[in-house]
PDB file of C-alpha atoms in Angstrom:
ATOM      1  CA  MET K   1       0.000   0.000   0.000  1.00 54.00           C
ATOM      2  CA  ARG K   2       2.878   2.336   0.972  1.00 56.00           C
ATOM      3  CA  ILE K   3       4.643   1.448  -2.275  1.00 61.00           C
ATOM      4  CA  ASP K   4       1.577   2.440  -4.312  1.00 64.00           C
ATOM      5  CA  ILE K   5       1.333   5.757  -2.523  1.00 66.00           C
ATOM      6  CA  GLU K   6       4.975   6.554  -3.174  1.00 69.00           C
ATOM      7  CA  LYS K   7       4.553   5.524  -6.733  1.00 65.00           C
ATOM      8  CA  ALA K   8       1.510   7.771  -7.082  1.00 63.00           C
ATOM      9  CA  LYS K   9       3.399  10.680  -5.530  1.00 65.00           C
ATOM     10  CA  ASP K  10       6.220  10.178  -7.955  1.00 66.00           C
ATOM     11  CA  GLU K  11       3.786  10.145 -10.855  1.00 65.00           C
ATOM     12  CA  VAL K  12       2.106  13.315  -9.569  1.00 61.00           C
ATOM     13  CA  LYS K  13       5.485  14.982  -9.164  1.00 70.00           C
ATOM     14  CA  SER K  14       6.417  13.898 -12.659  1.00 67.00           C
ATOM     15  CA  LEU K  15       3.169  15.293 -13.965  1.00 64.00           C
ATOM     16  CA  TRP K  16       3.836  18.590 -12.196  1.00 69.00           C
ATOM     17  CA  ASN K  17       7.259  18.705 -13.749  1.00 69.00           C
ATOM     18  CA  ASP K  18       5.815  17.946 -17.163  1.00 62.00           C
ATOM     19  CA  ALA K  19       3.175  20.611 -16.616  1.00 62.00           C
ATOM     20  CA  ALA K  20       5.822  23.117 -15.574  1.00 66.00           C
ATOM     21  CA  THR K  21       7.854  22.257 -18.624  1.00 69.00           C
ATOM     22  CA  LEU K  22       4.760  22.560 -20.792  1.00 67.00           C
ATOM     23  CA  ARG K  23       3.905  25.918 -19.230  1.00 69.00           C
ATOM     24  CA  ALA K  24       7.442  27.094 -19.833  1.00 71.00           C
ATOM     25  CA  ASN K  25       7.184  25.967 -23.439  1.00 68.00           C
ATOM     26  CA  VAL K  26       3.823  27.717 -23.795  1.00 66.00           C
ATOM     27  CA  GLU K  27       5.233  30.925 -22.353  1.00 71.00           C
ATOM     28  CA  LYS K  28       8.183  30.635 -24.658  1.00 73.00           C
ATOM     29  CA  GLU K  29       5.874  30.106 -27.643  1.00 69.00           C
ATOM     30  CA  LYS K  30       3.796  33.082 -26.512  1.00 71.00           C
ATOM     31  CA  THR K  31       6.936  35.162 -26.351  1.00 75.00           C
ATOM     32  CA  ASN K  32       7.983  33.931 -29.777  1.00 70.00           C
ATOM     33  CA  LEU K  33       4.488  34.655 -31.111  1.00 71.00           C
ATOM     34  CA  VAL K  34       4.580  38.188 -29.716  1.00 73.00           C
ATOM     35  CA  GLU K  35       7.999  38.743 -31.244  1.00 74.00           C
ATOM     36  CA  LEU K  36       6.747  37.310 -34.529  1.00 73.00           C
ATOM     37  CA  ARG K  37       3.717  39.599 -34.474  1.00 75.00           C
ATOM     38  CA  GLN K  38       5.957  42.548 -33.700  1.00 78.00           C
ATOM     39  CA  LYS K  39       8.179  41.587 -36.628  1.00 74.00           C
ATOM     40  CA  GLU K  40       5.093  41.221 -38.840  1.00 71.00           C
ATOM     41  CA  ASN K  41       3.861  44.645 -37.732  1.00 72.00           C
ATOM     42  CA  LEU K  42       7.270  46.135 -38.406  1.00 75.00           C
ATOM     43  CA  ALA K  43       7.382  44.410 -41.785  1.00 69.00           C
ATOM     44  CA  PHE K  44       3.856  45.625 -42.594  1.00 72.00           C
ATOM     45  CA  ALA K  45       4.752  49.154 -41.533  1.00 75.00           C
ATOM     46  CA  PHE K  46       7.938  48.962 -43.585  1.00 69.00           C
ATOM     47  CA  ALA K  47       5.948  47.643 -46.533  1.00 69.00           C
ATOM     48  CA  LEU K  48       3.499  50.534 -46.202  1.00 74.00           C
ATOM     49  CA  SER K  49       6.359  52.994 -45.960  1.00 73.00           C
ATOM     50  CA  LEU K  50       8.047  51.387 -48.933  1.00 69.00           C
ATOM     51  CA  GLN K  51       4.797  51.470 -50.898  1.00 72.00           C
ATOM     52  CA  GLU K  52       4.375  55.148 -50.076  1.00 76.00           C
ATOM     53  CA  GLU K  53       7.961  55.791 -51.080  1.00 71.00           C
ATOM     54  CA  LEU K  54       7.474  53.878 -54.323  1.00 69.00           C
ATOM     55  CA  SER K  55       4.272  55.814 -55.016  1.00 71.00           C
ATOM     56  CA  LYS K  56       6.085  59.055 -54.329  1.00 72.00           C
ATOM     57  CA  ILE K  57       8.958  58.041 -56.603  1.00 67.00           C
ATOM     58  CA  ALA K  58       6.495  56.983 -59.320  1.00 68.00           C
ATOM     59  CA  PHE K  59       4.693  60.309 -58.954  1.00 70.00           C
ATOM     60  CA  GLU K  60       7.964  62.212 -59.172  1.00 66.00           C
ATOM     61  CA  LEU K  61       9.024  60.163 -62.202  1.00 65.00           C
ATOM     62  CA  ASN K  62       5.687  60.900 -63.834  1.00 68.00           C
ATOM     63  CA  MET K  63       6.142  64.583 -63.061  1.00 66.00           C
ATOM     64  CA  VAL K  64       9.638  64.514 -64.553  1.00 62.00           C
ATOM     65  CA  GLU K  65       8.330  62.743 -67.642  1.00 66.00           C
ATOM     66  CA  GLU K  66       5.511  65.248 -68.026  1.00 66.00           C
ATOM     67  CA  ARG K  67       7.938  68.111 -67.559  1.00 63.00           C
ATOM     68  CA  THR K  68      10.226  66.590 -70.161  1.00 63.00           C
ATOM     69  CA  LYS K  69       7.350  66.215 -72.585  1.00 63.00           C
ATOM     70  CA  ALA K  70       6.181  69.724 -71.778  1.00 59.00           C
ATOM     71  CA  ALA K  71       9.706  70.982 -72.399  1.00 58.00           C
ATOM     72  CA  LYS K  72       9.892  69.157 -75.729  1.00 60.00           C
ATOM     73  CA  LEU K  73       6.428  70.221 -76.844  1.00 60.00           C
ATOM     74  CA  PRO K  74       7.275  73.927 -77.256  1.00 64.00           C
ATOM     75  CA  LEU K  75      10.174  72.881 -79.473  1.00 68.00           C
ATOM     76  CA  GLU K  76       7.808  70.731 -81.523  1.00 64.00           C
ATOM     77  CA  LEU K  77       5.344  73.616 -81.600  1.00 63.00           C
ATOM     78  CA  GLN K  78       8.137  75.920 -82.744  1.00 69.00           C
ATOM     79  CA  GLN K  79       9.051  73.425 -85.470  1.00 73.00           C
ATOM     80  CA  ALA K  80       5.386  73.204 -86.511  1.00 66.00           C
ATOM     81  CA  SER K  81       5.257  77.001 -86.673  1.00 69.00           C
ATOM     82  CA  LYS K  82       8.354  77.026 -88.873  1.00 74.00           C
ATOM     83  CA  GLU K  83       6.811  74.407 -91.147  1.00 72.00           C
ATOM     84  CA  LEU K  84       3.631  76.486 -91.349  1.00 70.00           C
ATOM     85  CA  GLU K  85       5.593  79.625 -92.272  1.00 76.00           C
ATOM     86  CA  HIS K  86       7.546  77.636 -94.852  1.00 76.00           C
ATOM     87  CA  ALA K  87       4.308  76.292 -96.318  1.00 71.00           C
ATOM     88  CA  LYS K  88       2.883  79.828 -96.454  1.00 71.00           C
ATOM     89  CA  MET K  89       6.012  81.014 -98.278  1.00 81.00           C
ATOM     90  CA  ASN K  90       5.620  78.149-100.755  1.00 74.00           C
ATOM     91  CA  VAL K  91       2.002  79.162-101.336  1.00 73.00           C
ATOM     92  CA  MET K  92       3.035  82.774-101.921  1.00 79.00           C
ATOM     93  CA  PHE K  93       5.853  81.702-104.250  1.00 78.00           C
ATOM     94  CA  ALA K  94       3.562  79.389-106.228  1.00 72.00           C
ATOM     95  CA  ARG K  95       0.939  82.148-106.489  1.00 74.00           C
ATOM     96  CA  ASN K  96       3.547  84.658-107.707  1.00 79.00           C
ATOM     97  CA  GLU K  97       4.905  82.166-110.223  1.00 76.00           C
ATOM     98  CA  MET K  98       1.417  81.481-111.548  1.00 71.00           C
ATOM     99  CA  GLU K  99       0.698  85.215-111.845  1.00 79.00           C
ATOM    100  CA  LYS K 100       4.012  85.692-113.616  1.00 78.00           C
ATOM    101  CA  ALA K 101       3.239  82.867-116.042  1.00 72.00           C
ATOM    102  CA  ARG K 102      -0.226  84.325-116.618  1.00 75.00           C
ATOM    103  CA  GLU K 103       1.260  87.738-117.424  1.00 80.00           C
ATOM    104  CA  GLU K 104       3.745  86.128-119.801  1.00 75.00           C
ATOM    105  CA  ALA K 105       0.904  84.212-121.437  1.00 72.00           C
ATOM    106  CA  ASN K 106      -1.072  87.435-121.895  1.00 77.00           C
ATOM    107  CA  GLN K 107       2.010  89.076-123.380  1.00 79.00           C
ATOM    108  CA  ALA K 108       2.538  86.122-125.710  1.00 71.00           C
ATOM    109  CA  GLN K 109      -1.123  86.296-126.766  1.00 75.00           C
ATOM    110  CA  ALA K 110      -0.686  90.012-127.465  1.00 77.00           C
ATOM    111  CA  GLU K 111       2.393  89.218-129.554  1.00 74.00           C
ATOM    112  CA  VAL K 112       0.389  86.649-131.505  1.00 71.00           C
ATOM    113  CA  ASN K 113      -2.314  89.240-132.122  1.00 76.00           C
ATOM    114  CA  VAL K 114       0.302  91.757-133.321  1.00 76.00           C
ATOM    115  CA  VAL K 115       1.822  89.182-135.657  1.00 71.00           C
ATOM    116  CA  GLN K 116      -1.591  88.346-137.058  1.00 73.00           C
ATOM    117  CA  LEU K 117      -2.238  92.054-137.677  1.00 77.00           C
ATOM    118  CA  ARG K 118       1.129  92.324-139.418  1.00 73.00           C
ATOM    119  CA  ILE K 119       0.252  89.359-141.600  1.00 70.00           C
ATOM    120  CA  GLU K 120      -3.081  90.926-142.526  1.00 75.00           C
ATOM    121  CA  ALA K 121      -1.443  94.299-143.280  1.00 73.00           C
ATOM    122  CA  THR K 122       1.267  92.652-145.358  1.00 69.00           C
ATOM    123  CA  SER K 123      -1.342  90.627-147.230  1.00 70.00           C
ATOM    124  CA  ARG K 124      -3.211  93.824-148.081  1.00 74.00           C
ATOM    125  CA  GLU K 125       0.081  95.378-149.160  1.00 69.00           C
ATOM    126  CA  ILE K 126       0.741  92.431-151.465  1.00 67.00           C
ATOM    127  CA  LEU K 127      -2.706  92.835-152.978  1.00 70.00           C
ATOM    128  CA  ALA K 128      -1.998  96.522-153.617  1.00 68.00           C
ATOM    129  CA  LEU K 129       1.430  95.714-155.063  1.00 64.00           C
ATOM    130  CA  ASN K 130      -0.074  93.091-157.313  1.00 64.00           C
ATOM    131  CA  ALA K 131      -2.563  95.687-158.534  1.00 64.00           C
ATOM    132  CA  SER K 132       0.283  98.157-159.169  1.00 62.00           C
ATOM    133  CA  ARG K 133       2.221  95.471-160.928  1.00 61.00           C
ATOM    134  CA  GLU K 134      -0.746  94.650-163.122  1.00 63.00           C
ATOM    135  CA  ILE K 135      -1.081  98.348-163.981  1.00 61.00           C
ATOM    136  CA  ALA K 136       2.620  98.528-164.817  1.00 59.00           C
ATOM    137  CA  VAL K 137       2.380  95.424-166.978  1.00 63.00           C
ATOM    138  CA  ALA K 138      -0.690  96.829-168.720  1.00 62.00           C
ATOM    139  CA  SER K 139       1.154 100.097-169.343  1.00 59.00           C
ATOM    140  CA  ALA K 140       4.147  98.213-170.707  1.00 60.00           C
ATOM    141  CA  ASN K 141       1.899  96.212-172.988  1.00 62.00           C
ATOM    142  CA  ALA K 142       0.194  99.399-174.165  1.00 60.00           C
ATOM    143  CA  LEU K 143       3.562 100.990-174.962  1.00 58.00           C
ATOM    144  CA  GLN K 144       4.629  97.869-176.776  1.00 61.00           C
ATOM    145  CA  ASP K 145       1.461  97.950-178.854  1.00 59.00           C
ATOM    146  CA  TYR K 146       1.991 101.654-179.474  1.00 54.00           C
ATOM    147  CA  LYS K 147       5.538 100.993-180.682  1.00 57.00           C
ATOM    148  CA  HIS K 148       4.311  98.301-182.998  1.00 58.00           C
ATOM    149  CA  GLU K 149       1.626 100.589-184.428  1.00 54.00           C
ATOM    150  CA  VAL K 150       4.142 103.392-184.921  1.00 51.00           C
ATOM    151  CA  GLU K 151       6.415 101.104-186.843  1.00 54.00           C
ATOM    152  CA  LEU K 152       3.555 100.108-189.136  1.00 53.00           C
ATOM    153  CA  GLU K 153       2.043 103.593-189.507  1.00 49.00           C
ATOM    154  CA  PRO K 154       3.162 105.602-192.635  1.00 48.00           C
ATOM    155  CA  GLN K 155       5.432 108.598-192.082  1.00 47.00           C
ATOM    156  CA  ALA K 156       2.889 111.106-193.390  1.00 42.00           C
ATOM    157  CA  GLU K 157       0.210 109.947-191.023  1.00 46.00           C
ATOM    158  CA  ARG K 158       2.651 110.069-188.088  1.00 44.00           C
ATOM    159  CA  ARG K 159       3.387 113.735-188.874  1.00 45.00           C
ATOM    160  CA  ASN K 160      -0.279 114.618-188.792  1.00 46.00           C
ATOM    161  CA  ASN K 161      -0.811 112.658-185.510  1.00 47.00           C
ATOM    162  CA  ASN K 162      -0.505 114.977-182.532  1.00 47.00           C
ATOM    163  CA  THR K 163      -0.151 112.057-180.118  1.00 49.00           C
ATOM    164  CA  THR K 164       3.045 110.798-181.669  1.00 52.00           C
ATOM    165  CA  LEU K 165       5.892 110.451-179.132  1.00 52.00           C
ATOM    166  CA  SER K 166       9.496 110.986-179.895  1.00 60.00           C
ATOM    167  CA  LEU K 167      11.867 108.074-179.518  1.00 60.00           C
ATOM    168  CA  GLU K 168      13.478 109.672-176.484  1.00 69.00           C
ATOM    169  CA  GLU K 169      10.130 110.220-174.800  1.00 65.00           C
ATOM    170  CA  TYR K 170       9.122 106.698-175.595  1.00 60.00           C
ATOM    171  CA  ASN K 171      12.326 105.276-174.117  1.00 68.00           C
ATOM    172  CA  VAL K 172      11.929 107.387-170.980  1.00 69.00           C
ATOM    173  CA  LEU K 173       8.358 106.235-170.600  1.00 67.00           C
ATOM    174  CA  CYS K 174       9.350 102.612-171.153  1.00 67.00           C
ATOM    175  CA  LYS K 175      12.074 102.934-168.539  1.00 75.00           C
ATOM    176  CA  LYS K 176       9.596 104.372-166.023  1.00 71.00           C
ATOM    177  CA  VAL K 177       7.191 101.534-166.681  1.00 67.00           C
ATOM    178  CA  GLN K 178       9.986  98.981-166.337  1.00 72.00           C
ATOM    179  CA  ASP K 179      11.228 100.596-163.130  1.00 75.00           C
ATOM    180  CA  ALA K 180       7.711 100.605-161.738  1.00 69.00           C
ATOM    181  CA  GLU K 181       7.322  96.942-162.594  1.00 69.00           C
ATOM    182  CA  ASP K 182      10.696  96.063-161.047  1.00 75.00           C
ATOM    183  CA  LEU K 183       9.869  98.050-157.934  1.00 75.00           C
ATOM    184  CA  ALA K 184       6.522  96.303-157.666  1.00 68.00           C
ATOM    185  CA  LYS K 185       8.264  92.930-157.978  1.00 73.00           C
ATOM    186  CA  LYS K 186      10.757  93.846-155.257  1.00 78.00           C
ATOM    187  CA  ARG K 187       7.990  95.064-152.980  1.00 72.00           C
ATOM    188  CA  VAL K 188       6.047  91.883-153.535  1.00 70.00           C
ATOM    189  CA  ILE K 189       9.146  89.829-152.716  1.00 75.00           C
ATOM    190  CA  ARG K 190       9.775  91.850-149.569  1.00 77.00           C
ATOM    191  CA  ALA K 191       6.128  91.556-148.576  1.00 71.00           C
ATOM    192  CA  VAL K 192       6.243  87.798-149.078  1.00 72.00           C
ATOM    193  CA  GLU K 193       9.370  87.652-146.925  1.00 78.00           C
ATOM    194  CA  LYS K 194       7.615  89.729-144.279  1.00 74.00           C
ATOM    195  CA  ILE K 195       4.688  87.328-144.305  1.00 72.00           C
ATOM    196  CA  LYS K 196       7.073  84.393-144.015  1.00 76.00           C
ATOM    197  CA  GLU K 197       8.853  86.016-141.091  1.00 77.00           C
ATOM    198  CA  ALA K 198       5.535  86.931-139.520  1.00 72.00           C
ATOM    199  CA  LYS K 199       4.296  83.355-139.913  1.00 74.00           C
ATOM    200  CA  GLU K 200       7.471  82.045-138.283  1.00 79.00           C
ATOM    201  CA  ALA K 201       7.079  84.570-135.472  1.00 74.00           C
ATOM    202  CA  GLU K 202       3.459  83.503-135.086  1.00 72.00           C
ATOM    203  CA  VAL K 203       4.492  79.865-134.809  1.00 78.00           C
ATOM    204  CA  ARG K 204       7.108  80.759-132.201  1.00 78.00           C
ATOM    205  CA  SER K 205       4.621  82.878-130.296  1.00 72.00           C
ATOM    206  CA  LEU K 206       2.015  80.124-130.377  1.00 75.00           C
ATOM    207  CA  ASP K 207       4.574  77.586-129.170  1.00 79.00           C
ATOM    208  CA  ARG K 208       5.578  79.951-126.395  1.00 75.00           C
ATOM    209  CA  LEU K 209       1.919  80.466-125.552  1.00 73.00           C
ATOM    210  CA  ASP K 210       1.355  76.714-125.337  1.00 78.00           C
ATOM    211  CA  GLN K 211       4.377  76.386-123.040  1.00 79.00           C
ATOM    212  CA  LEU K 212       3.117  79.182-120.819  1.00 73.00           C
ATOM    213  CA  ILE K 213      -0.343  77.644-120.634  1.00 76.00           C
ATOM    214  CA  LYS K 214       1.271  74.367-119.564  1.00 80.00           C
ATOM    215  CA  GLN K 215       3.338  76.267-116.981  1.00 75.00           C
ATOM    216  CA  ILE K 216       0.181  77.883-115.662  1.00 74.00           C
ATOM    217  CA  ASP K 217      -1.450  74.466-115.302  1.00 77.00           C
ATOM    218  CA  ASP K 218       1.638  73.062-113.557  1.00 79.00           C
ATOM    219  CA  ARG K 219       1.889  76.045-111.238  1.00 74.00           C
ATOM    220  CA  ARG K 220      -1.815  75.857-110.494  1.00 76.00           C
ATOM    221  CA  VAL K 221      -1.255  72.262-109.382  1.00 80.00           C
ATOM    222  CA  ALA K 222       1.775  73.363-107.336  1.00 75.00           C
ATOM    223  CA  LEU K 223      -0.312  76.115-105.756  1.00 73.00           C
ATOM    224  CA  ARG K 224      -3.048  73.641-104.829  1.00 77.00           C
ATOM    225  CA  GLU K 225      -0.469  71.275-103.307  1.00 78.00           C
ATOM    226  CA  ALA K 226       1.133  74.157-101.410  1.00 74.00           C
ATOM    227  CA  HIS K 227      -2.299  75.132-100.064  1.00 74.00           C
ATOM    228  CA  GLU K 228      -2.890  71.560 -98.919  1.00 79.00           C
ATOM    229  CA  LYS K 229       0.507  71.422 -97.179  1.00 75.00           C
ATOM    230  CA  ALA K 230      -0.165  74.766 -95.533  1.00 74.00           C
ATOM    231  CA  ASN K 231      -3.515  73.481 -94.240  1.00 77.00           C
ATOM    232  CA  VAL K 232      -1.844  70.335 -92.880  1.00 79.00           C
ATOM    233  CA  ALA K 233       0.854  72.426 -91.190  1.00 76.00           C
ATOM    234  CA  TYR K 234      -1.785  74.738 -89.733  1.00 76.00           C
ATOM    235  CA  ASP K 235      -3.801  71.804 -88.369  1.00 80.00           C
ATOM    236  CA  GLY K 236      -0.602  70.333 -86.903  1.00 76.00           C
ATOM    237  CA  LYS K 237       0.213  73.613 -85.207  1.00 74.00           C
ATOM    238  CA  LEU K 238      -3.278  73.809 -83.704  1.00 79.00           C
ATOM    239  CA  ALA K 239      -2.992  70.212 -82.475  1.00 79.00           C
ATOM    240  CA  MET K 240       0.378  71.013 -80.869  1.00 75.00           C
ATOM    241  CA  GLU K 241      -1.051  74.078 -79.139  1.00 76.00           C
ATOM    242  CA  ASN K 242      -4.035  72.100 -77.814  1.00 81.00           C
ATOM    243  CA  GLU K 243      -1.738  69.320 -76.591  1.00 77.00           C
ATOM    244  CA  LEU K 244       0.512  71.863 -74.881  1.00 74.00           C
ATOM    245  CA  ARG K 245      -2.458  73.424 -73.088  1.00 79.00           C
ATOM    246  CA  LYS K 246      -3.668  69.979 -71.971  1.00 80.00           C
ATOM    247  CA  ARG K 247      -0.235  69.006 -70.684  1.00 74.00           C
ATOM    248  CA  ARG K 248       0.150  72.265 -68.778  1.00 74.00           C
ATOM    249  CA  ALA K 249      -3.285  71.853 -67.203  1.00 78.00           C
ATOM    250  CA  GLN K 250      -2.504  68.236 -66.295  1.00 78.00           C
ATOM    251  CA  HIS K 251       0.882  69.232 -64.890  1.00 70.00           C
ATOM    252  CA  GLU K 252      -0.720  71.965 -62.769  1.00 75.00           C
ATOM    253  CA  LYS K 253      -3.333  69.509 -61.504  1.00 76.00           C
ATOM    254  CA  GLN K 254      -0.681  66.930 -60.589  1.00 72.00           C
ATOM    255  CA  ARG K 255       1.397  69.616 -58.880  1.00 70.00           C
ATOM    256  CA  LYS K 256      -1.560  70.663 -56.739  1.00 71.00           C
ATOM    257  CA  THR K 257      -2.351  67.005 -55.950  1.00 70.00           C
ATOM    258  CA  GLY K 258       1.260  66.415 -54.893  1.00 63.00           C
ATOM    259  CA  SER K 259       1.259  69.507 -52.676  1.00 63.00           C
ATOM    260  CA  ASN K 260      -1.950  68.385 -50.964  1.00 62.00           C
ATOM    261  CA  ALA K 261      -0.502  64.892 -50.383  1.00 57.00           C
ATOM    262  CA  ASP K 262       2.657  66.366 -48.826  1.00 56.00           C
ATOM    263  CA  ARG K 263       0.585  68.541 -46.474  1.00 59.00           C
ATOM    264  CA  MET K 264      -1.487  65.526 -45.410  1.00 58.00           C
ATOM    265  CA  GLN K 265       1.674  63.520 -44.629  1.00 56.00           C
ATOM    266  CA  ILE K 266       3.048  66.403 -42.544  1.00 51.00           C
ATOM    267  CA  ASN K 267      -0.217  66.617 -40.597  1.00 53.00           C
TER     268      ASN K 267
END
């Protein structure tokens, strides 16, 4: 009986020891758990701080990027303005060239009209010269007939004829008729040469007129293309200006948002 009691006491003592050991282990685990929770809280706080820092860095990077774009945009706007001015100059140049070609075409048309008038005047001159030549030929034929009649007419009848010409007068008259005929021939030749020259000048003027008309068409096309490029450049400039205004407004909004966030962190 005594042995059982001692044995039971030993078992109880052993149980108390085991319980004490278990309690010590529990306390140790509690301590470890508290330390672990503290570490988790520190890690969570560090993660929050890191997240805030990353957000701040991302915001600053975005601000820098926007500032860089905003800094580049005026340069692009300046380039667009230069392109617009260049396009306007091209339009003005094309318009001046077309006006110049039109004036040259009008001048060429006037030259053609003058040449045509010269041809008409020369043609009338040839008609008049031909008439003079026919008169001279008729006069020469009449003198020739008169000479033939004189040769056949008897001497007595020639003395009684008051219209009889002396040989000297006849020769002088024949020479005048011949000179008139030769002069008429020369004038006709010169008139024909004038017409030929006038025709050649007319052909050259018409060719020049055709070239100028083609130049006008080409320059009209160039003017239309220059207008289109100017419109594109103008639209591009407007788009750049609108984009610049948007970026500035967005930058100002982000700046105000960043200032408010900094004040909230300080508070």
